[in-house]
Amino acid sequence: MIIRRSNERGYADHGWLRSFHTFSFANYVDPNHMGFRALRVINEDRVAGGHGFGAHPHRNMEIISYVLDGEMEHKDNMGNGEVMRPGDVQRMSAGTGVLHSEFNHSKENELHFLQIWIEPKQLGIKPSYEQKAFPVAERQGRWRLVASEEGRDGSVSINQDVNLYAGLFNAGEQATAPPSRYAWLHVVNGEMEVNGETLSAGDAAAFQPDEAINLTGKEAGEVLLFDLA
């Protein structure tokens, strides 16, 4: 298990946007942290009320958004317009090219969300979009598959051989991660003991194939787990 601490991440403060970068992104470049397998970006963004990202393009990337607090308004040139709330998972396959915007839906309250980029399995596909809600009850005390290549078990489908799980764990709750190949675990909030090590909000850990991942909640929190080829 290799740990990546929250305070080791890149950081950018644009006033209306404060962003932590787990991997190299924009002006933050660290040759030792360019991604992990097909996982290329995990940005933890906080957007002030009334602000957001104006229309901008993407190509050949699988983009997953995961709202932690607040509401995010999405629009794109495919005709989609949705508001995301905590528990929602949005997947956008940029493929040959897509133009989209993301704004804080509130004028007053902060938006806190994760944006995740995964390198695609196939380039040049037709752009597409999908959004699904995963209620707390489906994630509490267990690993809920929220994204997969085939869209298994009601998850959103992505153009890559990746399984993304989300779990909510109270203090004292124990869980063993599903069997994985390479794995990346990201603590969204709270505090977890993972294989005897304490991981807090923003901390992450990388695992080799078939390495056991045993988790116990130290204080209530949420965890994302990527199973990667």
PDB file of C-alpha atoms in Angstrom:
ATOM      1  CA  MET A   1       0.000   0.000   0.000  1.00  0.00           C
ATOM      2  CA  ILE A   2       1.420   3.376  -1.034  1.00  0.00           C
ATOM      3  CA  ILE A   3      -0.222   6.353   0.671  1.00  0.00           C
ATOM      4  CA  ARG A   4      -0.805   9.746  -0.963  1.00  0.00           C
ATOM      5  CA  ARG A   5      -1.595  12.297   1.753  1.00  0.00           C
ATOM      6  CA  SER A   6      -4.056  15.120   1.262  1.00  0.00           C
ATOM      7  CA  ASN A   7      -1.458  17.801   2.027  1.00  0.00           C
ATOM      8  CA  GLU A   8       0.872  16.408  -0.653  1.00  0.00           C
ATOM      9  CA  ARG A   9      -1.607  17.227  -3.425  1.00  0.00           C
ATOM     10  CA  GLY A  10      -1.336  20.174  -5.760  1.00  0.00           C
ATOM     11  CA  TYR A  11      -3.433  23.227  -4.859  1.00  0.00           C
ATOM     12  CA  ALA A  12      -4.809  26.183  -6.777  1.00  0.00           C
ATOM     13  CA  ASP A  13      -6.764  29.144  -5.371  1.00  0.00           C
ATOM     14  CA  HIS A  14      -8.573  31.245  -7.972  1.00  0.00           C
ATOM     15  CA  GLY A  15     -10.755  33.079  -5.474  1.00  0.00           C
ATOM     16  CA  TRP A  16     -14.083  31.692  -6.684  1.00  0.00           C
ATOM     17  CA  LEU A  17     -12.488  28.232  -7.065  1.00  0.00           C
ATOM     18  CA  ARG A  18     -10.261  26.324  -4.665  1.00  0.00           C
ATOM     19  CA  SER A  19      -8.988  23.048  -6.053  1.00  0.00           C
ATOM     20  CA  PHE A  20      -6.812  20.169  -4.819  1.00  0.00           C
ATOM     21  CA  HIS A  21      -5.172  17.980  -7.472  1.00  0.00           C
ATOM     22  CA  THR A  22      -4.327  14.365  -6.587  1.00  0.00           C
ATOM     23  CA  PHE A  23      -2.481  14.036  -9.903  1.00  0.00           C
ATOM     24  CA  SER A  24      -0.732  16.544 -12.169  1.00  0.00           C
ATOM     25  CA  PHE A  25      -3.222  19.019 -13.601  1.00  0.00           C
ATOM     26  CA  ALA A  26      -2.974  22.441 -15.272  1.00  0.00           C
ATOM     27  CA  ASN A  27      -0.098  24.362 -13.635  1.00  0.00           C
ATOM     28  CA  TYR A  28       0.561  21.607 -11.084  1.00  0.00           C
ATOM     29  CA  VAL A  29       3.078  19.186 -12.582  1.00  0.00           C
ATOM     30  CA  ASP A  30       4.636  16.342 -10.595  1.00  0.00           C
ATOM     31  CA  PRO A  31       6.336  13.660 -12.735  1.00  0.00           C
ATOM     32  CA  ASN A  32       5.836  11.164  -9.894  1.00  0.00           C
ATOM     33  CA  HIS A  33       2.072  11.707  -9.844  1.00  0.00           C
ATOM     34  CA  MET A  34       0.816  11.812 -13.424  1.00  0.00           C
ATOM     35  CA  GLY A  35      -2.000   9.346 -12.771  1.00  0.00           C
ATOM     36  CA  PHE A  36      -2.518   5.730 -11.770  1.00  0.00           C
ATOM     37  CA  ARG A  37      -3.200   3.175 -14.519  1.00  0.00           C
ATOM     38  CA  ALA A  38      -6.134   4.634 -16.529  1.00  0.00           C
ATOM     39  CA  LEU A  39      -7.021   7.046 -13.704  1.00  0.00           C
ATOM     40  CA  ARG A  40      -5.709  10.442 -14.786  1.00  0.00           C
ATOM     41  CA  VAL A  41      -7.376  13.136 -12.615  1.00  0.00           C
ATOM     42  CA  ILE A  42      -9.027  13.452  -9.223  1.00  0.00           C
ATOM     43  CA  ASN A  43      -9.739  17.121  -8.527  1.00  0.00           C
ATOM     44  CA  GLU A  44     -11.486  18.161  -5.334  1.00  0.00           C
ATOM     45  CA  ASP A  45     -13.149  21.470  -6.192  1.00  0.00           C
ATOM     46  CA  ARG A  46     -14.934  24.064  -4.062  1.00  0.00           C
ATOM     47  CA  VAL A  47     -16.860  26.621  -6.124  1.00  0.00           C
ATOM     48  CA  ALA A  48     -18.258  29.819  -4.601  1.00  0.00           C
ATOM     49  CA  GLY A  49     -21.940  30.625  -5.004  1.00  0.00           C
ATOM     50  CA  GLY A  50     -22.869  32.097  -8.376  1.00  0.00           C
ATOM     51  CA  HIS A  51     -19.656  30.931 -10.058  1.00  0.00           C
ATOM     52  CA  GLY A  52     -18.542  28.055 -12.223  1.00  0.00           C
ATOM     53  CA  PHE A  53     -16.785  26.825 -15.334  1.00  0.00           C
ATOM     54  CA  GLY A  54     -18.075  28.423 -18.544  1.00  0.00           C
ATOM     55  CA  ALA A  55     -18.471  26.440 -21.741  1.00  0.00           C
ATOM     56  CA  HIS A  56     -15.225  24.603 -22.533  1.00  0.00           C
ATOM     57  CA  PRO A  57     -14.256  21.625 -24.720  1.00  0.00           C
ATOM     58  CA  HIS A  58     -13.074  18.081 -23.956  1.00  0.00           C
ATOM     59  CA  ARG A  59     -11.985  15.242 -26.237  1.00  0.00           C
ATOM     60  CA  ASN A  60     -11.242  11.550 -25.702  1.00  0.00           C
ATOM     61  CA  MET A  61     -11.700  11.437 -21.946  1.00  0.00           C
ATOM     62  CA  GLU A  62     -14.180   9.758 -19.593  1.00  0.00           C
ATOM     63  CA  ILE A  63     -15.247  12.433 -17.099  1.00  0.00           C
ATOM     64  CA  ILE A  64     -17.038  11.529 -13.872  1.00  0.00           C
ATOM     65  CA  SER A  65     -18.469  14.160 -11.522  1.00  0.00           C
ATOM     66  CA  TYR A  66     -19.418  13.330  -7.929  1.00  0.00           C
ATOM     67  CA  VAL A  67     -21.085  16.014  -5.791  1.00  0.00           C
ATOM     68  CA  LEU A  68     -20.235  16.040  -2.084  1.00  0.00           C
ATOM     69  CA  ASP A  69     -22.152  19.133  -0.971  1.00  0.00           C
ATOM     70  CA  GLY A  70     -24.307  21.673  -2.751  1.00  0.00           C
ATOM     71  CA  GLU A  71     -25.753  21.519  -6.271  1.00  0.00           C
ATOM     72  CA  MET A  72     -23.994  21.557  -9.646  1.00  0.00           C
ATOM     73  CA  GLU A  73     -25.692  22.673 -12.849  1.00  0.00           C
ATOM     74  CA  HIS A  74     -24.480  20.930 -16.015  1.00  0.00           C
ATOM     75  CA  LYS A  75     -25.165  21.932 -19.625  1.00  0.00           C
ATOM     76  CA  ASP A  76     -23.627  20.620 -22.840  1.00  0.00           C
ATOM     77  CA  ASN A  77     -23.925  20.874 -26.601  1.00  0.00           C
ATOM     78  CA  MET A  78     -25.566  17.432 -26.743  1.00  0.00           C
ATOM     79  CA  GLY A  79     -28.685  19.051 -25.318  1.00  0.00           C
ATOM     80  CA  ASN A  80     -28.284  17.835 -21.742  1.00  0.00           C
ATOM     81  CA  GLY A  81     -29.107  20.082 -18.821  1.00  0.00           C
ATOM     82  CA  GLU A  82     -29.176  18.637 -15.307  1.00  0.00           C
ATOM     83  CA  VAL A  83     -28.653  19.649 -11.683  1.00  0.00           C
ATOM     84  CA  MET A  84     -26.476  17.266  -9.668  1.00  0.00           C
ATOM     85  CA  ARG A  85     -26.863  16.730  -5.931  1.00  0.00           C
ATOM     86  CA  PRO A  86     -24.994  14.600  -3.369  1.00  0.00           C
ATOM     87  CA  GLY A  87     -25.288  10.929  -4.262  1.00  0.00           C
ATOM     88  CA  ASP A  88     -25.528  11.635  -7.995  1.00  0.00           C
ATOM     89  CA  VAL A  89     -22.900  10.269 -10.383  1.00  0.00           C
ATOM     90  CA  GLN A  90     -22.497  11.875 -13.789  1.00  0.00           C
ATOM     91  CA  ARG A  91     -20.507  10.348 -16.643  1.00  0.00           C
ATOM     92  CA  MET A  92     -19.614  12.215 -19.805  1.00  0.00           C
ATOM     93  CA  SER A  93     -17.743  10.431 -22.599  1.00  0.00           C
ATOM     94  CA  ALA A  94     -16.084  13.267 -24.493  1.00  0.00           C
ATOM     95  CA  GLY A  95     -15.041  11.120 -27.466  1.00  0.00           C
ATOM     96  CA  THR A  96     -14.734  13.130 -30.690  1.00  0.00           C
ATOM     97  CA  GLY A  97     -15.479  16.331 -28.787  1.00  0.00           C
ATOM     98  CA  VAL A  98     -18.001  17.919 -26.463  1.00  0.00           C
ATOM     99  CA  LEU A  99     -18.611  21.424 -25.136  1.00  0.00           C
ATOM    100  CA  HIS A 100     -20.014  21.761 -21.607  1.00  0.00           C
ATOM    101  CA  SER A 101     -20.331  24.091 -18.625  1.00  0.00           C
ATOM    102  CA  GLU A 102     -20.540  23.434 -14.881  1.00  0.00           C
ATOM    103  CA  PHE A 103     -21.884  26.049 -12.477  1.00  0.00           C
ATOM    104  CA  ASN A 104     -22.779  26.254  -8.834  1.00  0.00           C
ATOM    105  CA  HIS A 105     -26.583  26.120  -8.953  1.00  0.00           C
ATOM    106  CA  SER A 106     -26.764  28.254  -5.794  1.00  0.00           C
ATOM    107  CA  LYS A 107     -25.974  31.961  -5.646  1.00  0.00           C
ATOM    108  CA  GLU A 108     -25.024  31.756  -1.955  1.00  0.00           C
ATOM    109  CA  ASN A 109     -23.895  28.269  -0.928  1.00  0.00           C
ATOM    110  CA  GLU A 110     -20.582  26.657  -1.820  1.00  0.00           C
ATOM    111  CA  LEU A 111     -20.439  23.701  -4.215  1.00  0.00           C
ATOM    112  CA  HIS A 112     -18.041  20.906  -3.238  1.00  0.00           C
ATOM    113  CA  PHE A 113     -17.447  18.123  -5.754  1.00  0.00           C
ATOM    114  CA  LEU A 114     -14.939  15.697  -7.225  1.00  0.00           C
ATOM    115  CA  GLN A 115     -14.125  15.646 -10.910  1.00  0.00           C
ATOM    116  CA  ILE A 116     -12.498  12.447 -12.107  1.00  0.00           C
ATOM    117  CA  TRP A 117     -10.893  11.837 -15.494  1.00  0.00           C
ATOM    118  CA  ILE A 118     -10.300   8.330 -16.816  1.00  0.00           C
ATOM    119  CA  GLU A 119      -8.421   7.679 -20.033  1.00  0.00           C
ATOM    120  CA  PRO A 120     -10.726   5.944 -22.532  1.00  0.00           C
ATOM    121  CA  LYS A 121     -10.385   2.416 -23.845  1.00  0.00           C
ATOM    122  CA  GLN A 122     -11.479   3.451 -27.338  1.00  0.00           C
ATOM    123  CA  LEU A 123     -10.691   6.811 -28.943  1.00  0.00           C
ATOM    124  CA  GLY A 124     -12.954   8.784 -31.224  1.00  0.00           C
ATOM    125  CA  ILE A 125     -16.305   7.468 -29.996  1.00  0.00           C
ATOM    126  CA  LYS A 126     -19.535   9.424 -30.263  1.00  0.00           C
ATOM    127  CA  PRO A 127     -19.896  11.728 -27.221  1.00  0.00           C
ATOM    128  CA  SER A 128     -22.503  10.662 -24.660  1.00  0.00           C
ATOM    129  CA  TYR A 129     -23.804  11.556 -21.217  1.00  0.00           C
ATOM    130  CA  GLU A 130     -25.375   9.713 -18.298  1.00  0.00           C
ATOM    131  CA  GLN A 131     -26.429  10.622 -14.758  1.00  0.00           C
ATOM    132  CA  LYS A 132     -27.795   8.403 -11.992  1.00  0.00           C
ATOM    133  CA  ALA A 133     -28.632   8.807  -8.308  1.00  0.00           C
ATOM    134  CA  PHE A 134     -27.290   6.379  -5.697  1.00  0.00           C
ATOM    135  CA  PRO A 135     -29.228   6.816  -2.425  1.00  0.00           C
ATOM    136  CA  VAL A 136     -27.441   6.717   0.926  1.00  0.00           C
ATOM    137  CA  ALA A 137     -29.111   3.390   1.742  1.00  0.00           C
ATOM    138  CA  GLU A 138     -27.364   1.766  -1.238  1.00  0.00           C
ATOM    139  CA  ARG A 139     -23.921   2.952  -0.094  1.00  0.00           C
ATOM    140  CA  GLN A 140     -24.193   2.707   3.696  1.00  0.00           C
ATOM    141  CA  GLY A 141     -21.921   0.061   5.175  1.00  0.00           C
ATOM    142  CA  ARG A 142     -21.169  -1.498   1.800  1.00  0.00           C
ATOM    143  CA  TRP A 143     -19.427  -1.025  -1.517  1.00  0.00           C
ATOM    144  CA  ARG A 144     -21.873   0.145  -4.185  1.00  0.00           C
ATOM    145  CA  LEU A 145     -20.759  -0.155  -7.812  1.00  0.00           C
ATOM    146  CA  VAL A 146     -21.461   3.278  -9.331  1.00  0.00           C
ATOM    147  CA  ALA A 147     -19.517   3.072 -12.627  1.00  0.00           C
ATOM    148  CA  SER A 148     -18.341   0.169 -14.797  1.00  0.00           C
ATOM    149  CA  GLU A 149     -17.508  -0.650 -18.396  1.00  0.00           C
ATOM    150  CA  GLU A 150     -20.760  -2.523 -18.957  1.00  0.00           C
ATOM    151  CA  GLY A 151     -22.959  -0.432 -16.649  1.00  0.00           C
ATOM    152  CA  ARG A 152     -23.441  -3.467 -14.398  1.00  0.00           C
ATOM    153  CA  ASP A 153     -25.888  -3.505 -11.486  1.00  0.00           C
ATOM    154  CA  GLY A 154     -27.401  -0.153 -12.383  1.00  0.00           C
ATOM    155  CA  SER A 155     -24.075   1.704 -12.480  1.00  0.00           C
ATOM    156  CA  VAL A 156     -23.245   4.321 -15.092  1.00  0.00           C
ATOM    157  CA  SER A 157     -21.284   2.902 -18.035  1.00  0.00           C
ATOM    158  CA  ILE A 158     -17.798   4.115 -18.963  1.00  0.00           C
ATOM    159  CA  ASN A 159     -15.542   3.534 -21.952  1.00  0.00           C
ATOM    160  CA  GLN A 160     -12.788   1.798 -19.964  1.00  0.00           C
ATOM    161  CA  ASP A 161     -12.203  -1.416 -18.004  1.00  0.00           C
ATOM    162  CA  VAL A 162     -12.660   0.242 -14.613  1.00  0.00           C
ATOM    163  CA  ASN A 163     -14.990  -0.462 -11.709  1.00  0.00           C
ATOM    164  CA  LEU A 164     -15.726   2.458  -9.384  1.00  0.00           C
ATOM    165  CA  TYR A 165     -17.281   1.743  -5.976  1.00  0.00           C
ATOM    166  CA  ALA A 166     -18.619   4.185  -3.369  1.00  0.00           C
ATOM    167  CA  GLY A 167     -19.104   3.336   0.290  1.00  0.00           C
ATOM    168  CA  LEU A 168     -20.326   5.113   3.433  1.00  0.00           C
ATOM    169  CA  PHE A 169     -18.946   3.724   6.682  1.00  0.00           C
ATOM    170  CA  ASN A 170     -19.759   4.673  10.278  1.00  0.00           C
ATOM    171  CA  ALA A 171     -17.267   4.503  13.134  1.00  0.00           C
ATOM    172  CA  GLY A 172     -16.590   0.862  13.889  1.00  0.00           C
ATOM    173  CA  GLU A 173     -18.025  -0.469  10.633  1.00  0.00           C
ATOM    174  CA  GLN A 174     -15.732  -2.884   8.849  1.00  0.00           C
ATOM    175  CA  ALA A 175     -15.509  -3.750   5.171  1.00  0.00           C
ATOM    176  CA  THR A 176     -13.279  -5.766   2.891  1.00  0.00           C
ATOM    177  CA  ALA A 177     -12.895  -4.355  -0.591  1.00  0.00           C
ATOM    178  CA  PRO A 178     -14.085  -6.411  -3.565  1.00  0.00           C
ATOM    179  CA  PRO A 179     -11.328  -8.398  -5.306  1.00  0.00           C
ATOM    180  CA  SER A 180      -9.370  -6.000  -7.480  1.00  0.00           C
ATOM    181  CA  ARG A 181      -6.554  -5.771  -9.956  1.00  0.00           C
ATOM    182  CA  TYR A 182      -4.764  -2.488  -9.314  1.00  0.00           C
ATOM    183  CA  ALA A 183      -6.726  -0.348  -6.869  1.00  0.00           C
ATOM    184  CA  TRP A 184      -6.846   3.304  -5.872  1.00  0.00           C
ATOM    185  CA  LEU A 185      -8.739   4.225  -2.702  1.00  0.00           C
ATOM    186  CA  HIS A 186      -9.719   7.858  -2.059  1.00  0.00           C
ATOM    187  CA  VAL A 187     -11.144   9.011   1.279  1.00  0.00           C
ATOM    188  CA  VAL A 188     -13.806  11.587   0.458  1.00  0.00           C
ATOM    189  CA  ASN A 189     -14.511  12.626   4.046  1.00  0.00           C
ATOM    190  CA  GLY A 190     -14.298  11.275   7.581  1.00  0.00           C
ATOM    191  CA  GLU A 191     -11.478   9.050   8.797  1.00  0.00           C
ATOM    192  CA  MET A 192     -10.772   5.416   7.986  1.00  0.00           C
ATOM    193  CA  GLU A 193      -8.304   2.793   9.115  1.00  0.00           C
ATOM    194  CA  VAL A 194      -7.073   0.956   6.036  1.00  0.00           C
ATOM    195  CA  ASN A 195      -4.748  -2.024   6.495  1.00  0.00           C
ATOM    196  CA  GLY A 196      -3.737  -0.562   9.868  1.00  0.00           C
ATOM    197  CA  GLU A 197      -3.033   2.951   8.556  1.00  0.00           C
ATOM    198  CA  THR A 198      -5.222   5.979   9.330  1.00  0.00           C
ATOM    199  CA  LEU A 199      -6.468   7.826   6.249  1.00  0.00           C
ATOM    200  CA  SER A 200      -8.323  11.133   6.556  1.00  0.00           C
ATOM    201  CA  ALA A 201     -10.317  13.257   4.105  1.00  0.00           C
ATOM    202  CA  GLY A 202      -8.337  13.778   0.893  1.00  0.00           C
ATOM    203  CA  ASP A 203      -5.884  10.969   1.625  1.00  0.00           C
ATOM    204  CA  ALA A 204      -5.544   8.140  -0.860  1.00  0.00           C
ATOM    205  CA  ALA A 205      -3.721   4.837  -1.246  1.00  0.00           C
ATOM    206  CA  ALA A 206      -2.577   2.711  -4.178  1.00  0.00           C
ATOM    207  CA  PHE A 207      -2.647  -1.097  -4.121  1.00  0.00           C
ATOM    208  CA  GLN A 208      -1.099  -3.807  -6.248  1.00  0.00           C
ATOM    209  CA  PRO A 209      -3.201  -6.596  -7.791  1.00  0.00           C
ATOM    210  CA  ASP A 210      -4.939  -8.872  -5.275  1.00  0.00           C
ATOM    211  CA  GLU A 211      -3.553  -6.934  -2.304  1.00  0.00           C
ATOM    212  CA  ALA A 212      -6.055  -7.169   0.566  1.00  0.00           C
ATOM    213  CA  ILE A 213      -7.887  -3.947   1.431  1.00  0.00           C
ATOM    214  CA  ASN A 214      -9.425  -4.044   4.907  1.00  0.00           C
ATOM    215  CA  LEU A 215     -11.217  -0.924   6.086  1.00  0.00           C
ATOM    216  CA  THR A 216     -12.671   0.153   9.440  1.00  0.00           C
ATOM    217  CA  GLY A 217     -14.426   3.450  10.010  1.00  0.00           C
ATOM    218  CA  LYS A 218     -12.705   5.572  12.677  1.00  0.00           C
ATOM    219  CA  GLU A 219     -15.269   8.337  12.225  1.00  0.00           C
ATOM    220  CA  ALA A 220     -18.189   8.349   9.790  1.00  0.00           C
ATOM    221  CA  GLY A 221     -17.084   9.007   6.254  1.00  0.00           C
ATOM    222  CA  GLU A 222     -17.208   8.180   2.567  1.00  0.00           C
ATOM    223  CA  VAL A 223     -14.731   6.350   0.366  1.00  0.00           C
ATOM    224  CA  LEU A 224     -14.300   5.843  -3.368  1.00  0.00           C
ATOM    225  CA  LEU A 225     -12.514   2.716  -4.635  1.00  0.00           C
ATOM    226  CA  PHE A 226     -11.226   2.316  -8.204  1.00  0.00           C
ATOM    227  CA  ASP A 227     -10.541  -1.189  -9.532  1.00  0.00           C
ATOM    228  CA  LEU A 228      -8.246  -0.735 -12.555  1.00  0.00           C
ATOM    229  CA  ALA A 229      -6.807  -3.062 -15.176  1.00  0.00           C
TER     230      ALA A 229
END
